[in-house]
Amino acid sequence: MIIVMKPKAPKESLEHIVNVIRTSGLDAHLSEGKEVTIIGVVGDKSLLKLSNLEIAPDVDKIVPITESYKLSNRKFHPDPTSIQVGSASIGPDSLTVMAGPCAIESEEQLILIAKSVKKAGATFLRGGAYKPRTSPYSFQGLEEEGLRYMKKAKEETGLATVCEVISAESLDAAVKYVDMVQIGARNMQNFQLLRQVGQSGIPVLLKRGLSSTIDEWLNAAEYIIAEGNSNVVLCERGIRTYETATRNTLDISAVPVLKSKTHLPVIVDPSHASGVRAYVPPLAKCAVAAGADGLMIEVHNNPACALSDGPQSLTFAQFDELTRELKAYAALSGRSF
Amino acid sequence: MIIVMKPKAPKESLEHIVNVIRTSGLDAHLSEGKEVTIIGVVGDKSLLKLSNLEIAPDVDKIVPITESYKLSNRKFHPDPTSIQVGSASIGPDSLTVMAGPCAIESEEQLILIAKSVKKAGATFLRGGAYKPRTSPYSFQGLEEEGLRYMKKAKEETGLATVCEVISAESLDAAVKYVDMVQIGARNMQNFQLLRQVGQSGIPVLLKRGLSSTIDEWLNAAEYIIAEGNSNVVLCERGIRTYETATRNTLDISAVPVLKSKTHLPVIVDPSHASGVRAYVPPLAKCAVAAGADGLMIEVHNNPACALSDGPQSLTFAQFDELTRELKAYAALSGRSF
Amino acid sequence: MIIVMKPKAPKESLEHIVNVIRTSGLDAHLSEGKEVTIIGVVGDKSLLKLSNLEIAPDVDKIVPITESYKLSNRKFHPDPTSIQVGSASIGPDSLTVMAGPCAIESEEQLILIAKSVKKAGATFLRGGAYKPRTSPYSFQGLEEEGLRYMKKAKEETGLATVCEVISAESLDAAVKYVDMVQIGARNMQNFQLLRQVGQSGIPVLLKRGLSSTIDEWLNAAEYIIAEGNSNVVLCERGIRTYETATRNTLDISAVPVLKSKTHLPVIVDPSHASGVRAYVPPLAKCAVAAGADGLMIEVHNNPACALSDGPQSLTFAQFDELTRELKAYAALSGRSF
Amino acid sequence: MIIVMKPKAPKESLEHIVNVIRTSGLDAHLSEGKEVTIIGVVGDKSLLKLSNLEIAPDVDKIVPITESYKLSNRKFHPDPTSIQVGSASIGPDSLTVMAGPCAIESEEQLILIAKSVKKAGATFLRGGAYKPRTSPYSFQGLEEEGLRYMKKAKEETGLATVCEVISAESLDAAVKYVDMVQIGARNMQNFQLLRQVGQSGIPVLLKRGLSSTIDEWLNAAEYIIAEGNSNVVLCERGIRTYETATRNTLDISAVPVLKSKTHLPVIVDPSHASGVRAYVPPLAKCAVAAGADGLMIEVHNNPACALSDGPQSLTFAQFDELTRELKAYAALSGRSF
């Protein structure tokens, strides 16, 4: 880290800072410029934690230099990671397509959808059993009953399965029925849940928070990995901006940025990012072109009557057409599905 | 709600919509304009929940008219609410000052701070026992031990106490030791936790999410009240914007906006909003001038050595001076503390 | 437009509104719901302009229904527009690649770059002669001298040329030398300049403002077209969000959104959107996959020594490789270049 | 500035950077840490302008240390500036109230408003003659005719006058009639206009851009001052965020932030910030409590019939009541008006 002093900081202020740094067991390098002096701190900055140097006399600002996430950081793990989930693998050599309804509504519905998306090329079935909804008066999901349908659908189709968890209880239930759990955008910084998911060891799909920076997102992944579970896949699902033409703004640049900052696989959810069915196919192609390792897409047998997020769900015919097109895009970067 | 049709929508599309509305037991009013036809839906729109009319043929868009929150809505509860917490009351007739350290560090420290902030006029002691931190490697709080110190501090000073909870377990512990629990910004849409807090009946300080709209915030309050707990106080603590000169951007307009939309009390946290000690006093005065019912301010016996958020904490002398000034601002709107 | 009344609005308030509407020559349709009454206004709402009904007694809010832009609106011009610029055409049947340096530095440099990008497939040469720079102490461009080099480069290569204008004077100069003028992000709502560009009749590349909504952008296009110049091409170049990992956040969803809202061609500038050279190729592919009609990419003979935006410029070799790859992406939607 | 190298950057890369720095006439200080090496550059960094070190081999990132604005920077001009405009003064010893209609509509209207706001305590008359409007079909202002009415109103009341300019022509006209010109939010980075206003020498009210950072804003002020005109007053008027309950989000923290970063006076416009009349009084009090040097408030004789922004304009009675209250708030910081 770098400490930038105010112009004309007196000698005693400089000496105070240097003294704090050195008595913490660290090394201080001074660069005296015409306008300001800066002090480079070399060593493990956590040793400084009890000295809030931002408020020491004549300090202008502190500039951090290294990222606080280590286990998820590509600087220290240069090779991209592949993660095995049930029968499927997520990583640089394939294009993973996860598809299914926003909310699980019944066993028949789920199995109908599972068979259809499998035929089109999906290797994962998604479906919500615990639904975080803005209003308490909206449909909240079938809970454990929904998880049982997921297990059934897996038995019938062989698809890997992924379900959102929202609490310790839902996690305890989910590990019994599905292959992968999802941490939704609203829980990306529910650190208690991150730790529990980390301890469970189950593969995790970690969605980006509604307005989380990429740094905060990788720190959230760090919470999981620090508990010993390195099976983490990141999922970009749109961020909150001032633009209201789409429900969220898909931050497609996050894909190449993540590829440079972390070794973890990255997938994209164009359904939640846009909230509008017509925009899902172009954004799905986009994600593949940007280098994503996979997609999560909402598909419903009858979107007009879906209990949740119908307006962004594709019909079976639309999903079939999209996967046909996606195969050509995937082939351009040597991937298949 | 209003359904806006596309220009030149054919008659059959209109008839289809009107039919769906009427068979749901609702009434449809058509306004045929030169360019477009709009359809007003009259009645309880939840009856329509299985018909996603956004994707019906020739629909341009759906415009909601009424808010989904009812219990927290001032339209239906015109008088402002006062909430009694321990020995203190939060509402339109007083100015409530909550003060204390970001994180509880030891019993001695907490009691020292409690006595000092009480002398300056605070009626609430705040202090974090469970700390949600961006990085897993930062100090995470003393947990239940910290709660015990809060109880001790209350016994010694008579201050009401408030502590953040982050999970079912921390809530179960907190209700035994403190007067009010806080839902932090990162958990504002942890709907499971909102419901549990609602069921507990304990007074709740509900902080605004990092990038939550005022509508989403009032829907979060609705989750708590819908469980039978109407002791909810809202706390504006800054929102995420592109500006980096402050840690967050204090949305001071939220105070008058909330006063018009809800009957619940509103307080402001200038410490987390700015992240910079020097900006806390002007923003605290601001909050009072804008009509807030109270303030939450971080105070520390030795900010340079605070384990969390030291750079935004006031010293005892700074807090004394601020409360002296705040009394004059409070008096201008007939409040005192 | 829709006028939403407050709950229990008295009869006189309703009558007042209806009276204002009808005496303005418009029609009012009432829908009386259980909670609120809404009033649909049918007809040309500009007739109401002297009555600010938002502040009439008991009005809760006004909801606009139709867009204020008409000439750029796809609702009234369903077929996509192709625009001819010099020897090149921008529209649905081709993929237009504009390339060149951020700032024009010398005649030799510009011609060297022009020849290289032409060989790789570009049909447009871009280059800045008037540079809007955040700091007054940064390089501000060669002005008219730069325009002369553009003309020279066009004569040598046959490329169509595009240059940013920032004022009436620079526009007067530009029309003498180049085929198309660009309105930059910072001038998207410089309405005086928009009108002047509209009157000039020259083809216009209209970049999106730093934090403009798509609606504001289409209204800016409307300013130009309303002056009789319908040769407008829109250019998405990233919007301002809280995320700092890229200079701006490329709003790739804007491409399909614009395709549904306007008949004008849409291109994407991945160089300014990201500000980082390594992210330009994946974002360029993205733009093609999303359905953009073209790309604007910064290319420099020696990025390490560029006078402006070197860090986001591609070298000749990088641009060659990118265009080779882009041809395959373009082919997937039946386009070539 | 600081250059941060990638982990394990080879010696040759370090030597290359140090060589570029030293041959530019600057000094390089190395701090070799366990993970990374950083290089402090000491001296006038503009000497480095032809070397884009961000893209040199093994460079991770460049961190700027000093601000690019100098003349507007409080670090180099520690005393707050007072600016004399006509009969009025703006600065730390007074509270300046500017009031008037959004748009000038007629001579009678303007003089009527001028007399009323003067009686209530305003020392400045505001009024728009050139109106930048989102849609080309909205009222665009009376232009030079409006300026003549401003002059008349000044002669009748003695108020200082301020009018927005949007181009070289409107500036040429304005300097003949009014005391101060305003650069609106949409032109904050119209650098050509900033330079022209700088050359004119007339006092300038520089509004913050819709989504400008404080740094960009002070760089815009620098453009004006660098031309020899140091009569610049900054006006916070709300920034664009995701929240739609108010038209913009008043960034009230900008007041104390600016007070620490610049010596220029700062005023606040609560009318444009909120867009809603009911929120103007609490936000005006807020601005005074935060330490602003003044206010700009829209007042209209008949808001329901205003040609522009009626819904945010105060009536005469509302403005009278507000100024009575504001005097008490101003007194708390030793100011009067």
Short mmCIF file of C-alpha atoms in Angstrom, two decimals, chain A residues 50-52 54-55 68 71 132-137 140 166-167 169 186-187 189-192 195 211-213 216 219 222-223 240 277 303-307 310-311, chain B residues 50-52 54-55 68 71 132-137 140 166-167 169 186-187 189-192 195 211-213 216 219 222-223 240 277 303-307 310-311:
data_model
loop_
_atom_site.label_atom_id
_atom_site.label_comp_id
_atom_site.label_asym_id
_atom_site.label_seq_id
_atom_site.Cartn_x
_atom_site.Cartn_y
_atom_site.Cartn_z
CA LEU A 50 -4.60 -1.55 14.39
CA SER A 51 -3.27 1.71 12.98
CA ASN A 52 -5.78 3.61 10.91
CA GLU A 54 -5.90 7.44 7.01
CA ILE A 55 -6.54 9.68 9.98
CA SER A 68 -7.46 -8.77 -0.63
CA LEU A 71 -7.35 -18.02 -3.37
CA PRO A 132 -36.41 -14.40 -2.94
CA ARG A 133 -39.15 -11.98 -4.03
CA THR A 134 -39.25 -8.21 -3.58
CA SER A 135 -42.79 -8.30 -2.23
CA PRO A 136 -43.90 -10.66 0.58
CA TYR A 137 -47.14 -11.17 -1.34
CA GLN A 140 -42.22 -17.80 -2.66
CA ILE A 166 -31.27 -18.70 0.84
CA SER A 167 -30.50 -19.89 4.37
CA GLU A 169 -32.07 -24.68 6.34
CA ARG A 186 -29.34 -10.64 -2.97
CA ASN A 187 -27.26 -13.02 -0.86
CA GLN A 189 -22.74 -10.70 0.69
CA ASN A 190 -24.66 -12.89 3.14
CA PHE A 191 -21.31 -13.89 4.58
CA GLN A 192 -22.79 -16.40 7.03
CA ARG A 195 -19.29 -19.73 4.95
CA SER A 211 -24.51 -3.58 -7.43
CA SER A 212 -21.39 -5.43 -6.44
CA THR A 213 -18.01 -4.56 -7.84
CA GLU A 216 -16.39 -7.54 -3.87
CA ASN A 219 -13.97 -11.46 -2.09
CA GLU A 222 -12.89 -16.03 -1.26
CA TYR A 223 -15.25 -16.58 1.71
CA ARG A 240 -28.09 -1.97 -11.36
CA ARG A 277 -37.62 -12.48 -23.54
CA PRO A 303 -44.41 -18.53 -20.16
CA ALA A 304 -47.72 -16.69 -20.21
CA CYS A 305 -48.76 -18.66 -17.14
CA ALA A 306 -45.40 -18.92 -15.30
CA LEU A 307 -45.61 -18.22 -11.56
CA GLY A 310 -42.70 -15.47 -17.26
CA PRO A 311 -41.96 -12.41 -19.41
CA LEU B 50 -51.08 -16.38 -13.69
CA SER B 51 -51.34 -14.30 -16.84
CA ASN B 52 -48.14 -12.63 -17.85
CA GLU B 54 -46.43 -8.37 -20.86
CA ILE B 55 -45.89 -11.11 -23.41
CA SER B 68 -47.11 -3.45 -3.59
CA LEU B 71 -48.79 -1.95 5.81
CA PRO B 132 -20.31 -8.42 7.78
CA ARG B 133 -16.94 -7.67 6.16
CA THR B 134 -16.08 -7.62 2.46
CA SER B 135 -12.98 -9.73 3.00
CA PRO B 136 -12.97 -12.99 4.99
CA TYR B 137 -9.64 -11.93 6.45
CA GLN B 140 -15.56 -10.44 12.12
CA ILE B 166 -26.89 -11.48 10.30
CA SER B 167 -28.57 -14.86 10.69
CA GLU B 169 -28.52 -17.75 15.27
CA ARG B 186 -26.21 -6.32 2.80
CA ASN B 187 -29.13 -8.21 4.35
CA GLN B 189 -33.23 -8.38 0.96
CA ASN B 190 -32.36 -11.47 3.02
CA PHE B 191 -36.07 -12.23 3.09
CA GLN B 192 -35.68 -15.25 5.38
CA ARG B 195 -39.38 -12.89 8.29
CA SER B 211 -28.38 -0.02 -4.15
CA SER B 212 -31.98 -0.51 -3.13
CA THR B 213 -34.74 1.70 -4.39
CA GLU B 216 -37.72 -2.14 -2.52
CA ASN B 219 -41.24 -3.82 0.52
CA GLU B 222 -43.45 -4.99 4.58
CA TYR B 223 -41.90 -8.45 5.04
CA ARG B 240 -23.86 3.20 -4.37
CA ARG B 277 -14.75 11.49 9.73
CA PRO B 303 -10.26 5.90 16.30
CA ALA B 304 -6.66 5.44 15.16
CA CYS B 305 -6.71 1.98 16.72
CA ALA B 306 -10.33 0.94 16.01
CA LEU B 307 -10.69 -2.63 14.72
CA GLY B 310 -11.79 3.86 12.51
CA PRO B 311 -11.38 6.51 9.78
#
